[in-house]
Amino acid sequence: MTPSDVKATLSFSDGSPSMDLPLYKGSIGPDVIDIRKLYGQTGKFTYDPGFLSTASCNSTITYIDGDKGELLYRGYPIEQLAKNCDFLETCHLLLYGDLPDEAQKKDFTARVSNHTMVNEQMQFFLRGFRRDAHPMAIMTGLVGALSAFYHDSTDINNPVHRDIAAIRLIAKMPTLVAMAYKYTQGQPYMYPKNKLSYSANFMQMMFANPCEDYEQNDVLVRAMDRIFILHADHEQNASTSTVRLCGSSGTNPFAAIAAGVACLWGPSHGGANEACLNMLGDIQKMGGVEKIGEFIKQVKDKNSTVKLMGFGHRVYKNYDPRATLMRETCHEVLGALGLQNDPLFKLAMALEKIALEDDYFVSRKLYPNVDFYSGIVQRAIGIPVPLFTAIFALARTVGWVAQLNEMIGDPEYKIGRPRQLYVGAVARDVKPIGDR
Ligand code: CMC
């Protein structure tokens, strides 16, 4: 962090002494005001529910400019990564700070491939779930359970443990997601095939069965890989902040990532892709394109809780750059599968057009986000809707782990412990039950 020459001065109207607060400059993006000594010097906290103005850490991993619609991983624009790199190269970049050269890529791929299987006991753990359990319920359990199987990589203070845990998590997530899917289908699990690429292996574990080989379709494999790249990290979003906060207590990486999975599940976050597809299904049931106007009316009604899922973002006040890339992939996939006339896709396109022209959305800078298209792509690939968020979790694992390891490696890191503005009852005495 580079200190700025500028200082912020905080003054109070009640005559309390003012206080100078240091400012720090990042390499790009807004400066931050350092308030760490505020409480000690003034006895006051800051108040920022939802963290609208709070930088919770400094980070070198991902940068978003929400007004420009820009996303950089370690300085590289997401567009260039999505077009020129594969997911494992992106993982290497996020974890270690730079894109691998050929030798590093070979080595990294071999290390990940070496860890794709999960302990055979995991199957029995899975058996405890109902067959109709939501995949994210299963994933929250399975990822947390990894800490019971891989004791030799649970010491968060040991850099070697952290690295092995990172590789294990990246390698095993596809296996676990595919197992969760196969379990709900009542089909046998397919073991990983390490000669395949990361994404092709995932497709194989999802769609092959012991009686038939799965014929890879390069367009679909590439689409899956792109979904992974686009979801790999997104700076201090809710689930990443959850992972950091959870990890700040010194818990093991598997437990911290399980917390991230749980947070991602919510419909305002990773669950939006599933919610978006369900919303399209609901509009379809209402009568399809003709009913979009009626649906938009409900969205705009202040008394309703209906939202246009897949639209809006806390940080992007411009087109989400991931949405542009996902839209492109969406056209490619539907073209390759001959699904251009798919009614749900047509409905999505009509909804997008109307929302982009409607003053409600325009004035609030609500644009489609990545989830508006990723659900359509996944559905076309054959992924069942309830599994969408689990795939997001698979992809985001590398980001969570990179952010967790960055935090632990920071000599200034402390357990996360926000404070509050207490507005409850002041101290009072407990009365005997008959007098209450
Ligand atoms: N549909 C209708 N109105 C919306 C929407 C939407 N999708 N998103 C925001 N608004 C309105 C909101 O009601 C508010 O209006 P007003 O100023 O009249 O009260 C205004 O826009 C500002 O919204 P906000 O709720 O203050 O914004 P936020 O930053 O707290 O919420 C969000 C961001 C992503 C939670 C929200 O836009 C949303 O719920 N979107 C739908 C869910 C979704 O697609 N989430 C995926 C995000 S991308 C994937 C990821 O990173 O997880």
PDB file of N, CA, C and O and ligand atoms in Angstrom, residues 50 52 231 234 237-239 264 266-273 275-276 299-300 302 306-317 320 322 360-361 364-372 392 396, ligand 1:
ATOM      1  N   GLY A  50     -23.519  -3.737   4.764  1.00  0.00           N
ATOM      2  CA  GLY A  50     -23.407  -4.141   3.347  1.00  0.00           C
ATOM      3  C   GLY A  50     -22.092  -3.720   2.729  1.00  0.00           C
ATOM      4  O   GLY A  50     -21.871  -3.939   1.539  1.00  0.00           O
ATOM      5  N   LEU A  52     -20.798  -0.878   1.743  1.00  0.00           N
ATOM      6  CA  LEU A  52     -20.909  -0.069   0.516  1.00  0.00           C
ATOM      7  C   LEU A  52     -19.669   0.795   0.298  1.00  0.00           C
ATOM      8  O   LEU A  52     -19.362   1.156  -0.832  1.00  0.00           O
ATOM      9  N   HIS A 231     -15.992 -17.291 -13.935  1.00  0.00           N
ATOM     10  CA  HIS A 231     -16.451 -17.312 -12.540  1.00  0.00           C
ATOM     11  C   HIS A 231     -15.307 -17.506 -11.543  1.00  0.00           C
ATOM     12  O   HIS A 231     -15.554 -17.642 -10.346  1.00  0.00           O
ATOM     13  N   HIS A 234     -13.762 -12.825  -8.243  1.00  0.00           N
ATOM     14  CA  HIS A 234     -14.473 -11.558  -8.437  1.00  0.00           C
ATOM     15  C   HIS A 234     -14.269 -10.658  -7.233  1.00  0.00           C
ATOM     16  O   HIS A 234     -15.214 -10.158  -6.651  1.00  0.00           O
ATOM     17  N   ASN A 237     -16.358 -10.240  -3.099  1.00  0.00           N
ATOM     18  CA  ASN A 237     -17.806 -10.508  -3.103  1.00  0.00           C
ATOM     19  C   ASN A 237     -18.208 -11.242  -1.810  1.00  0.00           C
ATOM     20  O   ASN A 237     -17.353 -11.601  -0.999  1.00  0.00           O
ATOM     21  N   ALA A 238     -19.495 -11.499  -1.678  1.00  0.00           N
ATOM     22  CA  ALA A 238     -19.997 -12.055  -0.414  1.00  0.00           C
ATOM     23  C   ALA A 238     -19.329 -13.389  -0.046  1.00  0.00           C
ATOM     24  O   ALA A 238     -18.898 -13.582   1.101  1.00  0.00           O
ATOM     25  N   SER A 239     -19.231 -14.317  -1.002  1.00  0.00           N
ATOM     26  CA  SER A 239     -18.672 -15.624  -0.632  1.00  0.00           C
ATOM     27  C   SER A 239     -17.176 -15.531  -0.361  1.00  0.00           C
ATOM     28  O   SER A 239     -16.659 -16.198   0.544  1.00  0.00           O
ATOM     29  N   LEU A 264     -22.407 -18.763  -1.293  1.00  0.00           N
ATOM     30  CA  LEU A 264     -22.663 -18.630  -2.740  1.00  0.00           C
ATOM     31  C   LEU A 264     -24.072 -19.075  -3.121  1.00  0.00           C
ATOM     32  O   LEU A 264     -24.643 -18.640  -4.114  1.00  0.00           O
ATOM     33  N   GLY A 266     -26.932 -18.463  -2.068  1.00  0.00           N
ATOM     34  CA  GLY A 266     -28.049 -17.506  -2.029  1.00  0.00           C
ATOM     35  C   GLY A 266     -28.389 -16.915  -3.393  1.00  0.00           C
ATOM     36  O   GLY A 266     -27.504 -16.701  -4.220  1.00  0.00           O
ATOM     37  N   PRO A 267     -29.690 -16.637  -3.635  1.00  0.00           N
ATOM     38  CA  PRO A 267     -30.114 -16.146  -4.957  1.00  0.00           C
ATOM     39  C   PRO A 267     -29.601 -14.758  -5.318  1.00  0.00           C
ATOM     40  O   PRO A 267     -29.600 -14.402  -6.491  1.00  0.00           O
ATOM     41  N   SER A 268     -29.131 -13.978  -4.325  1.00  0.00           N
ATOM     42  CA  SER A 268     -28.554 -12.678  -4.688  1.00  0.00           C
ATOM     43  C   SER A 268     -27.133 -12.841  -5.196  1.00  0.00           C
ATOM     44  O   SER A 268     -26.534 -11.909  -5.703  1.00  0.00           O
ATOM     45  N   HIS A 269     -26.570 -14.035  -5.002  1.00  0.00           N
ATOM     46  CA  HIS A 269     -25.160 -14.266  -5.369  1.00  0.00           C
ATOM     47  C   HIS A 269     -25.147 -15.384  -6.416  1.00  0.00           C
ATOM     48  O   HIS A 269     -25.748 -15.251  -7.471  1.00  0.00           O
ATOM     49  N   GLY A 270     -24.478 -16.505  -6.112  1.00  0.00           N
ATOM     50  CA  GLY A 270     -24.325 -17.561  -7.115  1.00  0.00           C
ATOM     51  C   GLY A 270     -25.625 -18.246  -7.486  1.00  0.00           C
ATOM     52  O   GLY A 270     -25.765 -18.801  -8.584  1.00  0.00           O
ATOM     53  N   GLY A 271     -26.589 -18.203  -6.551  1.00  0.00           N
ATOM     54  CA  GLY A 271     -27.869 -18.851  -6.830  1.00  0.00           C
ATOM     55  C   GLY A 271     -28.673 -18.127  -7.895  1.00  0.00           C
ATOM     56  O   GLY A 271     -29.742 -18.603  -8.316  1.00  0.00           O
ATOM     57  N   ALA A 272     -28.159 -16.978  -8.359  1.00  0.00           N
ATOM     58  CA  ALA A 272     -28.922 -16.187  -9.343  1.00  0.00           C
ATOM     59  C   ALA A 272     -29.064 -16.928 -10.682  1.00  0.00           C
ATOM     60  O   ALA A 272     -30.070 -16.744 -11.381  1.00  0.00           O
ATOM     61  N   ASN A 273     -28.081 -17.757 -11.051  1.00  0.00           N
ATOM     62  CA  ASN A 273     -28.199 -18.432 -12.358  1.00  0.00           C
ATOM     63  C   ASN A 273     -29.364 -19.429 -12.355  1.00  0.00           C
ATOM     64  O   ASN A 273     -30.131 -19.500 -13.318  1.00  0.00           O
ATOM     65  N   ALA A 275     -31.919 -19.174 -10.211  1.00  0.00           N
ATOM     66  CA  ALA A 275     -33.127 -18.349 -10.059  1.00  0.00           C
ATOM     67  C   ALA A 275     -33.525 -17.719 -11.399  1.00  0.00           C
ATOM     68  O   ALA A 275     -34.714 -17.568 -11.700  1.00  0.00           O
ATOM     69  N   CYS A 276     -32.528 -17.381 -12.211  1.00  0.00           N
ATOM     70  CA  CYS A 276     -32.794 -16.748 -13.506  1.00  0.00           C
ATOM     71  C   CYS A 276     -33.512 -17.733 -14.448  1.00  0.00           C
ATOM     72  O   CYS A 276     -34.497 -17.394 -15.095  1.00  0.00           O
ATOM     73  N   VAL A 299     -41.905  -6.547 -11.513  1.00  0.00           N
ATOM     74  CA  VAL A 299     -40.537  -6.246 -11.060  1.00  0.00           C
ATOM     75  C   VAL A 299     -40.457  -4.798 -10.584  1.00  0.00           C
ATOM     76  O   VAL A 299     -39.813  -4.486  -9.578  1.00  0.00           O
ATOM     77  N   LYS A 300     -41.158  -3.905 -11.307  1.00  0.00           N
ATOM     78  CA  LYS A 300     -41.053  -2.473 -10.989  1.00  0.00           C
ATOM     79  C   LYS A 300     -41.953  -2.063  -9.814  1.00  0.00           C
ATOM     80  O   LYS A 300     -41.798  -0.986  -9.257  1.00  0.00           O
ATOM     81  N   LYS A 302     -43.053  -1.514  -6.373  1.00  0.00           N
ATOM     82  CA  LYS A 302     -42.337  -1.368  -5.091  1.00  0.00           C
ATOM     83  C   LYS A 302     -42.865  -2.331  -4.025  1.00  0.00           C
ATOM     84  O   LYS A 302     -42.154  -2.691  -3.089  1.00  0.00           O
ATOM     85  N   VAL A 306     -40.541  -9.295  -6.472  1.00  0.00           N
ATOM     86  CA  VAL A 306     -40.034  -9.915  -7.706  1.00  0.00           C
ATOM     87  C   VAL A 306     -38.882  -9.084  -8.258  1.00  0.00           C
ATOM     88  O   VAL A 306     -38.961  -7.861  -8.354  1.00  0.00           O
ATOM     89  N   LYS A 307     -37.796  -9.767  -8.608  1.00  0.00           N
ATOM     90  CA  LYS A 307     -36.641  -9.089  -9.207  1.00  0.00           C
ATOM     91  C   LYS A 307     -36.377  -9.685 -10.573  1.00  0.00           C
ATOM     92  O   LYS A 307     -36.727 -10.841 -10.829  1.00  0.00           O
ATOM     93  N   LEU A 308     -35.755  -8.917 -11.409  1.00  0.00           N
ATOM     94  CA  LEU A 308     -35.328  -9.471 -12.691  1.00  0.00           C
ATOM     95  C   LEU A 308     -33.990 -10.156 -12.436  1.00  0.00           C
ATOM     96  O   LEU A 308     -32.947  -9.499 -12.334  1.00  0.00           O
ATOM     97  N   MET A 309     -34.041 -11.466 -12.256  1.00  0.00           N
ATOM     98  CA  MET A 309     -32.833 -12.204 -11.895  1.00  0.00           C
ATOM     99  C   MET A 309     -31.866 -12.184 -13.073  1.00  0.00           C
ATOM    100  O   MET A 309     -32.281 -12.246 -14.233  1.00  0.00           O
ATOM    101  N   GLY A 310     -30.561 -12.120 -12.742  1.00  0.00           N
ATOM    102  CA  GLY A 310     -29.566 -12.023 -13.809  1.00  0.00           C
ATOM    103  C   GLY A 310     -29.343 -10.594 -14.251  1.00  0.00           C
ATOM    104  O   GLY A 310     -28.598 -10.340 -15.201  1.00  0.00           O
ATOM    105  N   PHE A 311     -29.993  -9.657 -13.574  1.00  0.00           N
ATOM    106  CA  PHE A 311     -29.785  -8.234 -13.858  1.00  0.00           C
ATOM    107  C   PHE A 311     -29.302  -7.536 -12.595  1.00  0.00           C
ATOM    108  O   PHE A 311     -29.754  -7.844 -11.495  1.00  0.00           O
ATOM    109  N   GLY A 312     -28.420  -6.571 -12.771  1.00  0.00           N
ATOM    110  CA  GLY A 312     -27.964  -5.756 -11.651  1.00  0.00           C
ATOM    111  C   GLY A 312     -26.734  -6.351 -11.003  1.00  0.00           C
ATOM    112  O   GLY A 312     -26.482  -7.570 -11.074  1.00  0.00           O
ATOM    113  N   HIS A 313     -25.951  -5.483 -10.400  1.00  0.00           N
ATOM    114  CA  HIS A 313     -24.748  -5.917  -9.709  1.00  0.00           C
ATOM    115  C   HIS A 313     -24.307  -4.824  -8.763  1.00  0.00           C
ATOM    116  O   HIS A 313     -24.450  -3.644  -9.081  1.00  0.00           O
ATOM    117  N   ARG A 314     -23.798  -5.213  -7.607  1.00  0.00           N
ATOM    118  CA  ARG A 314     -23.345  -4.211  -6.635  1.00  0.00           C
ATOM    119  C   ARG A 314     -22.226  -3.338  -7.224  1.00  0.00           C
ATOM    120  O   ARG A 314     -22.163  -2.144  -6.979  1.00  0.00           O
ATOM    121  N   VAL A 315     -21.340  -3.927  -7.986  1.00  0.00           N
ATOM    122  CA  VAL A 315     -20.165  -3.178  -8.460  1.00  0.00           C
ATOM    123  C   VAL A 315     -20.337  -2.689  -9.906  1.00  0.00           C
ATOM    124  O   VAL A 315     -20.011  -1.545 -10.213  1.00  0.00           O
ATOM    125  N   TYR A 316     -20.848  -3.532 -10.780  1.00  0.00           N
ATOM    126  CA  TYR A 316     -20.980  -3.107 -12.186  1.00  0.00           C
ATOM    127  C   TYR A 316     -22.150  -2.156 -12.350  1.00  0.00           C
ATOM    128  O   TYR A 316     -23.291  -2.529 -12.104  1.00  0.00           O
ATOM    129  N   LYS A 317     -21.855  -0.957 -12.783  1.00  0.00           N
ATOM    130  CA  LYS A 317     -22.925  -0.030 -13.137  1.00  0.00           C
ATOM    131  C   LYS A 317     -22.839   0.197 -14.653  1.00  0.00           C
ATOM    132  O   LYS A 317     -23.067   1.281 -15.186  1.00  0.00           O
ATOM    133  N   ASP A 320     -21.765  -5.996 -17.476  1.00  0.00           N
ATOM    134  CA  ASP A 320     -20.820  -6.922 -16.852  1.00  0.00           C
ATOM    135  C   ASP A 320     -19.983  -7.536 -17.986  1.00  0.00           C
ATOM    136  O   ASP A 320     -20.534  -8.173 -18.887  1.00  0.00           O
ATOM    137  N   ARG A 322     -18.224 -10.042 -18.143  1.00  0.00           N
ATOM    138  CA  ARG A 322     -18.393 -11.501 -18.202  1.00  0.00           C
ATOM    139  C   ARG A 322     -19.668 -11.845 -18.962  1.00  0.00           C
ATOM    140  O   ARG A 322     -19.750 -12.861 -19.646  1.00  0.00           O
ATOM    141  N   TYR A 360     -36.733   2.212 -15.963  1.00  0.00           N
ATOM    142  CA  TYR A 360     -36.506   1.702 -14.604  1.00  0.00           C
ATOM    143  C   TYR A 360     -35.089   1.121 -14.507  1.00  0.00           C
ATOM    144  O   TYR A 360     -34.332   1.411 -13.587  1.00  0.00           O
ATOM    145  N   PHE A 361     -34.738   0.272 -15.489  1.00  0.00           N
ATOM    146  CA  PHE A 361     -33.437  -0.411 -15.454  1.00  0.00           C
ATOM    147  C   PHE A 361     -32.312   0.529 -15.884  1.00  0.00           C
ATOM    148  O   PHE A 361     -31.240   0.538 -15.296  1.00  0.00           O
ATOM    149  N   ARG A 364     -31.346   3.040 -13.161  1.00  0.00           N
ATOM    150  CA  ARG A 364     -30.660   2.404 -12.026  1.00  0.00           C
ATOM    151  C   ARG A 364     -29.384   1.681 -12.470  1.00  0.00           C
ATOM    152  O   ARG A 364     -28.754   0.991 -11.675  1.00  0.00           O
ATOM    153  N   LYS A 365     -29.046   1.839 -13.732  1.00  0.00           N
ATOM    154  CA  LYS A 365     -27.839   1.184 -14.290  1.00  0.00           C
ATOM    155  C   LYS A 365     -27.862  -0.327 -14.037  1.00  0.00           C
ATOM    156  O   LYS A 365     -26.883  -0.912 -13.551  1.00  0.00           O
ATOM    157  N   LEU A 366     -28.984  -0.931 -14.317  1.00  0.00           N
ATOM    158  CA  LEU A 366     -29.118  -2.382 -14.149  1.00  0.00           C
ATOM    159  C   LEU A 366     -28.927  -3.062 -15.508  1.00  0.00           C
ATOM    160  O   LEU A 366     -29.758  -2.915 -16.399  1.00  0.00           O
ATOM    161  N   TYR A 367     -27.819  -3.733 -15.648  1.00  0.00           N
ATOM    162  CA  TYR A 367     -27.492  -4.432 -16.895  1.00  0.00           C
ATOM    163  C   TYR A 367     -27.487  -5.932 -16.641  1.00  0.00           C
ATOM    164  O   TYR A 367     -27.385  -6.364 -15.493  1.00  0.00           O
ATOM    165  N   PRO A 368     -27.530  -6.730 -17.713  1.00  0.00           N
ATOM    166  CA  PRO A 368     -27.449  -8.184 -17.484  1.00  0.00           C
ATOM    167  C   PRO A 368     -26.103  -8.534 -16.856  1.00  0.00           C
ATOM    168  O   PRO A 368     -25.086  -7.939 -17.216  1.00  0.00           O
ATOM    169  N   ASN A 369     -26.103  -9.448 -15.900  1.00  0.00           N
ATOM    170  CA  ASN A 369     -24.837  -9.932 -15.353  1.00  0.00           C
ATOM    171  C   ASN A 369     -24.554 -11.323 -15.924  1.00  0.00           C
ATOM    172  O   ASN A 369     -25.360 -11.861 -16.686  1.00  0.00           O
ATOM    173  N   VAL A 370     -23.425 -11.891 -15.536  1.00  0.00           N
ATOM    174  CA  VAL A 370     -22.975 -13.155 -16.140  1.00  0.00           C
ATOM    175  C   VAL A 370     -24.038 -14.253 -16.015  1.00  0.00           C
ATOM    176  O   VAL A 370     -24.192 -15.110 -16.888  1.00  0.00           O
ATOM    177  N   ASP A 371     -24.799 -14.194 -14.922  1.00  0.00           N
ATOM    178  CA  ASP A 371     -25.744 -15.280 -14.660  1.00  0.00           C
ATOM    179  C   ASP A 371     -26.945 -15.268 -15.587  1.00  0.00           C
ATOM    180  O   ASP A 371     -27.662 -16.265 -15.690  1.00  0.00           O
ATOM    181  N   PHE A 372     -27.164 -14.131 -16.229  1.00  0.00           N
ATOM    182  CA  PHE A 372     -28.297 -14.076 -17.151  1.00  0.00           C
ATOM    183  C   PHE A 372     -28.088 -15.068 -18.301  1.00  0.00           C
ATOM    184  O   PHE A 372     -29.026 -15.693 -18.768  1.00  0.00           O
ATOM    185  N   PHE A 392     -20.809 -23.062 -10.414  1.00  0.00           N
ATOM    186  CA  PHE A 392     -20.229 -21.764 -10.041  1.00  0.00           C
ATOM    187  C   PHE A 392     -19.243 -21.983  -8.876  1.00  0.00           C
ATOM    188  O   PHE A 392     -18.119 -21.465  -8.876  1.00  0.00           O
ATOM    189  N   ARG A 396     -15.354 -21.025  -8.718  1.00  0.00           N
ATOM    190  CA  ARG A 396     -14.921 -19.976  -7.795  1.00  0.00           C
ATOM    191  C   ARG A 396     -13.929 -20.492  -6.751  1.00  0.00           C
ATOM    192  O   ARG A 396     -13.247 -19.700  -6.083  1.00  0.00           O
TER     193      ARG A 396
HETATM  194  N1  CMC B   1     -34.484  -6.323 -10.577  1.00  0.00           N
HETATM  195  C1  CMC B   1     -35.199  -5.230 -10.231  1.00  0.00           C
HETATM  196  N2  CMC B   1     -34.723  -4.184  -9.531  1.00  0.00           N
HETATM  197  C2  CMC B   1     -33.442  -4.261  -9.146  1.00  0.00           C
HETATM  198  C3  CMC B   1     -32.624  -5.362  -9.459  1.00  0.00           C
HETATM  199  C4  CMC B   1     -33.183  -6.412 -10.206  1.00  0.00           C
HETATM  200  N3  CMC B   1     -32.453  -7.492 -10.527  1.00  0.00           N
HETATM  201  N4  CMC B   1     -31.395  -5.162  -8.929  1.00  0.00           N
HETATM  202  C5  CMC B   1     -31.444  -3.973  -8.308  1.00  0.00           C
HETATM  203  N5  CMC B   1     -32.681  -3.426  -8.443  1.00  0.00           N
HETATM  204  C6  CMC B   1     -33.127  -2.108  -7.971  1.00  0.00           C
HETATM  205  C7  CMC B   1     -33.341  -2.100  -6.456  1.00  0.00           C
HETATM  206  O1  CMC B   1     -34.683  -2.436  -6.138  1.00  0.00           O
HETATM  207  C8  CMC B   1     -33.019  -0.664  -6.124  1.00  0.00           C
HETATM  208  O2  CMC B   1     -34.104   0.132  -6.541  1.00  0.00           O
HETATM  209  P1  CMC B   1     -34.507   1.463  -5.708  1.00  0.00           P
HETATM  210  O3  CMC B   1     -33.315   2.376  -5.816  1.00  0.00           O
HETATM  211  O4  CMC B   1     -35.730   1.976  -6.372  1.00  0.00           O
HETATM  212  O5  CMC B   1     -34.759   1.010  -4.297  1.00  0.00           O
HETATM  213  C9  CMC B   1     -31.849  -0.336  -7.058  1.00  0.00           C
HETATM  214  O6  CMC B   1     -32.042  -1.204  -8.209  1.00  0.00           O
HETATM  215  C10 CMC B   1     -30.485  -0.559  -6.455  1.00  0.00           C
HETATM  216  O7  CMC B   1     -30.415  -1.916  -6.054  1.00  0.00           O
HETATM  217  P2  CMC B   1     -29.740  -2.450  -4.718  1.00  0.00           P
HETATM  218  O8  CMC B   1     -30.563  -3.593  -4.209  1.00  0.00           O
HETATM  219  O9  CMC B   1     -29.457  -1.311  -3.801  1.00  0.00           O
HETATM  220  O10 CMC B   1     -28.368  -2.985  -5.271  1.00  0.00           O
HETATM  221  P3  CMC B   1     -27.385  -3.953  -4.540  1.00  0.00           P
HETATM  222  O11 CMC B   1     -26.031  -3.554  -4.952  1.00  0.00           O
HETATM  223  O12 CMC B   1     -27.657  -4.026  -3.075  1.00  0.00           O
HETATM  224  O13 CMC B   1     -27.786  -5.396  -5.147  1.00  0.00           O
HETATM  225  C11 CMC B   1     -27.788  -7.339  -6.476  1.00  0.00           C
HETATM  226  C12 CMC B   1     -27.065  -6.026  -6.143  1.00  0.00           C
HETATM  227  C13 CMC B   1     -26.909  -8.162  -7.400  1.00  0.00           C
HETATM  228  C14 CMC B   1     -27.999  -8.150  -5.177  1.00  0.00           C
HETATM  229  C15 CMC B   1     -29.136  -7.013  -7.134  1.00  0.00           C
HETATM  230  O14 CMC B   1     -28.943  -6.262  -8.310  1.00  0.00           O
HETATM  231  C16 CMC B   1     -29.951  -8.263  -7.429  1.00  0.00           C
HETATM  232  O15 CMC B   1     -30.607  -8.796  -6.521  1.00  0.00           O
HETATM  233  N6  CMC B   1     -29.920  -8.780  -8.707  1.00  0.00           N
HETATM  234  C17 CMC B   1     -30.610  -9.981  -9.047  1.00  0.00           C
HETATM  235  C18 CMC B   1     -29.818 -11.174  -8.555  1.00  0.00           C
HETATM  236  C19 CMC B   1     -28.614 -11.440  -9.432  1.00  0.00           C
HETATM  237  O16 CMC B   1     -28.720 -11.494 -10.646  1.00  0.00           O
HETATM  238  N7  CMC B   1     -27.440 -11.663  -8.768  1.00  0.00           N
HETATM  239  C20 CMC B   1     -26.236 -12.065  -9.444  1.00  0.00           C
HETATM  240  C21 CMC B   1     -25.125 -11.089  -9.325  1.00  0.00           C
HETATM  241  S1  CMC B   1     -23.788 -11.520 -10.450  1.00  0.00           S
HETATM  242  C22 CMC B   1     -23.178 -12.993  -9.887  1.00  0.00           C
HETATM  243  C23 CMC B   1     -22.400 -12.866  -8.650  1.00  0.00           C
HETATM  244  O17 CMC B   1     -21.387 -12.138  -8.638  1.00  0.00           O
HETATM  245  O18 CMC B   1     -22.781 -13.505  -7.661  1.00  0.00           O
END
